[in-house]
Short mmCIF file of C-alpha atoms in Angstrom, two decimals:
data_model
loop_
_atom_site.label_atom_id
_atom_site.label_comp_id
_atom_site.label_asym_id
_atom_site.label_seq_id
_atom_site.Cartn_x
_atom_site.Cartn_y
_atom_site.Cartn_z
CA SER A 1148 16.59 -24.31 -28.72
CA ASN A 1149 12.89 -24.52 -27.87
CA PRO A 1150 11.53 -21.71 -25.72
CA LEU A 1151 11.18 -22.34 -22.01
CA VAL A 1152 8.88 -20.45 -19.66
CA LEU A 1153 9.25 -20.87 -15.91
CA PHE A 1154 6.46 -19.51 -13.70
CA LEU A 1155 6.76 -19.34 -9.92
CA ASP A 1156 4.08 -17.96 -7.61
CA ASP A 1157 4.60 -16.39 -4.17
CA LEU A 1158 8.25 -15.68 -4.88
CA GLN A 1159 8.48 -13.61 -1.69
CA TRP A 1160 8.68 -16.92 0.21
CA ALA A 1161 11.56 -18.38 -1.81
CA ASP A 1162 14.67 -19.38 0.11
CA GLU A 1163 18.15 -17.99 -0.55
CA TYR A 1164 19.25 -20.99 -2.63
CA SER A 1165 16.21 -20.78 -4.90
CA LEU A 1166 16.71 -17.04 -5.36
CA HIS A 1167 20.36 -17.64 -6.21
CA LEU A 1168 19.40 -20.27 -8.81
CA ILE A 1169 16.80 -17.96 -10.37
CA THR A 1170 19.32 -15.12 -10.51
CA ASP A 1171 21.86 -17.39 -12.19
CA LEU A 1172 19.30 -18.53 -14.76
CA VAL A 1173 18.06 -15.06 -15.73
CA THR A 1174 21.49 -13.44 -15.81
CA ASP A 1175 23.28 -16.18 -17.79
CA LYS A 1176 23.91 -14.65 -21.25
CA GLU A 1177 24.37 -18.14 -22.75
CA ILE A 1178 20.79 -19.19 -21.97
CA LYS A 1179 18.55 -18.27 -24.89
CA ASN A 1180 14.76 -18.47 -25.33
CA PHE A 1181 14.10 -18.40 -21.59
CA LEU A 1182 11.30 -16.41 -19.97
CA PHE A 1183 10.92 -16.23 -16.22
CA ILE A 1184 7.59 -15.06 -14.81
CA SER A 1185 6.84 -14.73 -11.14
CA CYS A 1186 4.19 -13.40 -8.83
CA LEU A 1187 4.92 -11.82 -5.52
CA ARG A 1188 3.31 -9.70 -2.88
CA ASP A 1189 5.18 -6.46 -3.26
CA ASP A 1190 3.92 -5.21 0.09
CA GLU A 1191 6.06 -7.96 1.65
CA VAL A 1192 9.21 -7.23 -0.39
CA ASN A 1193 11.46 -4.22 0.09
CA ASN A 1194 15.14 -3.58 -0.59
CA SER A 1195 16.19 -5.35 2.62
CA HIS A 1196 14.18 -8.49 1.74
CA PRO A 1197 16.34 -11.19 0.07
CA LEU A 1198 14.11 -11.07 -3.04
CA GLY A 1199 14.35 -7.28 -3.21
CA ALA A 1200 18.13 -7.54 -3.15
CA LYS A 1201 18.09 -10.16 -5.94
CA LEU A 1202 15.74 -8.08 -8.09
CA TYR A 1203 18.08 -5.12 -7.69
CA GLU A 1204 21.06 -7.33 -8.59
CA MET A 1205 19.26 -8.56 -11.72
CA GLN A 1206 18.51 -5.02 -12.85
CA MET A 1207 22.13 -4.00 -12.25
CA ARG A 1208 23.16 -6.92 -14.48
CA SER A 1209 20.93 -5.58 -17.31
CA VAL A 1210 18.09 -8.05 -16.89
CA VAL A 1211 14.84 -6.51 -18.07
CA VAL A 1212 12.39 -6.68 -15.18
CA THR A 1213 8.84 -5.76 -16.08
CA LYS A 1214 6.54 -5.11 -13.15
CA ILE A 1215 2.80 -5.44 -13.59
CA GLU A 1216 0.87 -4.29 -10.57
CA VAL A 1217 -2.44 -6.04 -9.99
CA THR A 1218 -4.82 -3.87 -8.00
CA ASN A 1219 -8.25 -4.41 -6.54
CA ILE A 1220 -11.09 -4.32 -9.01
CA LYS A 1221 -13.64 -1.54 -9.09
CA THR A 1222 -17.27 -1.75 -8.06
CA GLU A 1223 -18.39 -1.66 -11.70
CA GLU A 1224 -16.16 -4.64 -12.49
CA ILE A 1225 -17.51 -6.59 -9.50
CA LYS A 1226 -21.03 -5.84 -10.72
CA ALA A 1227 -20.17 -7.05 -14.22
CA LEU A 1228 -18.75 -10.28 -12.75
CA ILE A 1229 -21.81 -10.87 -10.58
CA SER A 1230 -24.25 -9.94 -13.36
CA ASP A 1231 -22.54 -12.22 -15.87
CA ALA A 1232 -22.19 -15.14 -13.48
CA PHE A 1233 -25.60 -15.09 -11.83
CA GLN A 1234 -27.85 -13.18 -14.24
CA PHE A 1235 -29.39 -11.11 -11.44
CA SER A 1236 -31.63 -8.16 -12.28
CA GLU A 1237 -29.86 -4.79 -12.50
CA THR A 1238 -31.23 -3.68 -9.13
CA PHE A 1239 -30.46 -6.94 -7.36
CA ALA A 1240 -26.96 -7.11 -8.87
CA THR A 1241 -26.30 -3.60 -7.53
CA VAL A 1242 -27.34 -4.64 -4.01
CA VAL A 1243 -25.25 -7.82 -4.05
CA THR A 1244 -22.28 -5.94 -5.53
CA GLY A 1245 -22.40 -3.41 -2.70
CA ILE A 1246 -22.22 -6.17 -0.11
CA VAL A 1247 -19.46 -8.06 -1.91
CA HIS A 1248 -17.39 -4.88 -2.36
CA GLN A 1249 -17.86 -3.89 1.28
CA LYS A 1250 -16.67 -7.31 2.46
CA THR A 1251 -13.77 -7.78 0.02
CA ASP A 1252 -12.62 -4.24 -0.85
CA GLY A 1253 -12.41 -5.39 -4.47
CA ASN A 1254 -9.71 -8.01 -3.91
CA ILE A 1255 -10.50 -10.53 -6.66
CA PHE A 1256 -9.13 -13.46 -4.64
CA SER A 1257 -11.35 -12.51 -1.69
CA ILE A 1258 -14.35 -12.00 -4.00
CA MET A 1259 -14.00 -15.47 -5.47
CA ARG A 1260 -13.52 -17.09 -2.05
CA PHE A 1261 -16.50 -15.18 -0.65
CA LEU A 1262 -18.78 -16.21 -3.52
CA GLN A 1263 -17.56 -19.80 -3.22
CA SER A 1264 -18.25 -19.78 0.53
CA LEU A 1265 -21.78 -18.48 -0.14
CA CYS A 1266 -22.35 -21.43 -2.46
CA ASP A 1267 -20.79 -23.88 0.03
CA GLU A 1268 -23.02 -22.53 2.82
CA GLY A 1269 -26.13 -22.73 0.64
CA LEU A 1270 -26.62 -18.95 0.77
CA LEU A 1271 -26.16 -18.68 -2.98
CA GLN A 1272 -27.69 -21.56 -4.87
CA TRP A 1273 -29.25 -22.57 -8.14
CA SER A 1274 -33.02 -23.14 -8.03
CA SER A 1275 -34.36 -25.56 -10.59
CA VAL A 1276 -37.87 -24.34 -9.67
CA SER A 1277 -37.22 -20.71 -10.65
CA ASP A 1278 -34.45 -21.68 -13.10
CA SER A 1279 -32.19 -19.00 -11.60
CA TRP A 1280 -29.64 -18.27 -8.91
CA GLU A 1281 -31.10 -17.35 -5.54
CA ILE A 1282 -29.43 -15.50 -2.71
CA ASN A 1283 -30.62 -14.23 0.65
CA VAL A 1284 -29.25 -10.70 1.02
CA LYS A 1285 -29.73 -10.57 4.81
CA SER A 1286 -27.77 -13.81 5.20
CA ILE A 1287 -24.82 -12.70 3.10
CA GLU A 1288 -24.60 -9.41 4.96
CA ALA A 1289 -23.86 -11.45 8.10
CA GLU A 1290 -21.29 -13.71 6.39
CA PHE A 1291 -17.57 -13.32 6.88
CA VAL A 1292 -15.01 -13.45 4.11
CA PRO A 1293 -12.96 -16.64 4.50
CA ASP A 1294 -9.20 -16.31 5.09
#
């Protein structure tokens, strides 16, 4: 009778058999202490999608479905991330934030991949001489956000 949590990511790609198993698990009244958590791209799932149909079926069978929508982060939040991570001056953080927001539209996954690619390409790097992060603004303006 220990609690069990099952987390599945990208549920929109699950096959029919997996969706059927998940539906059976979450609708079985005999299963206690079970929490199912999933992530999905809701722009890929509608009522005609197999997952959409299963979600509707679950709700019709009195399963509590809580939806938490994750949206893009705001410019101020990007600036806070960049300021905290790289300790840039206020002015420089504002400039870098503008570029990052323009290239990623605030998608946190894209932001992290973009910053990682800047590090991988040597466009954002730690300088032991200045004891700080250094970045070439002109170079990052020309960079593409990785897929």
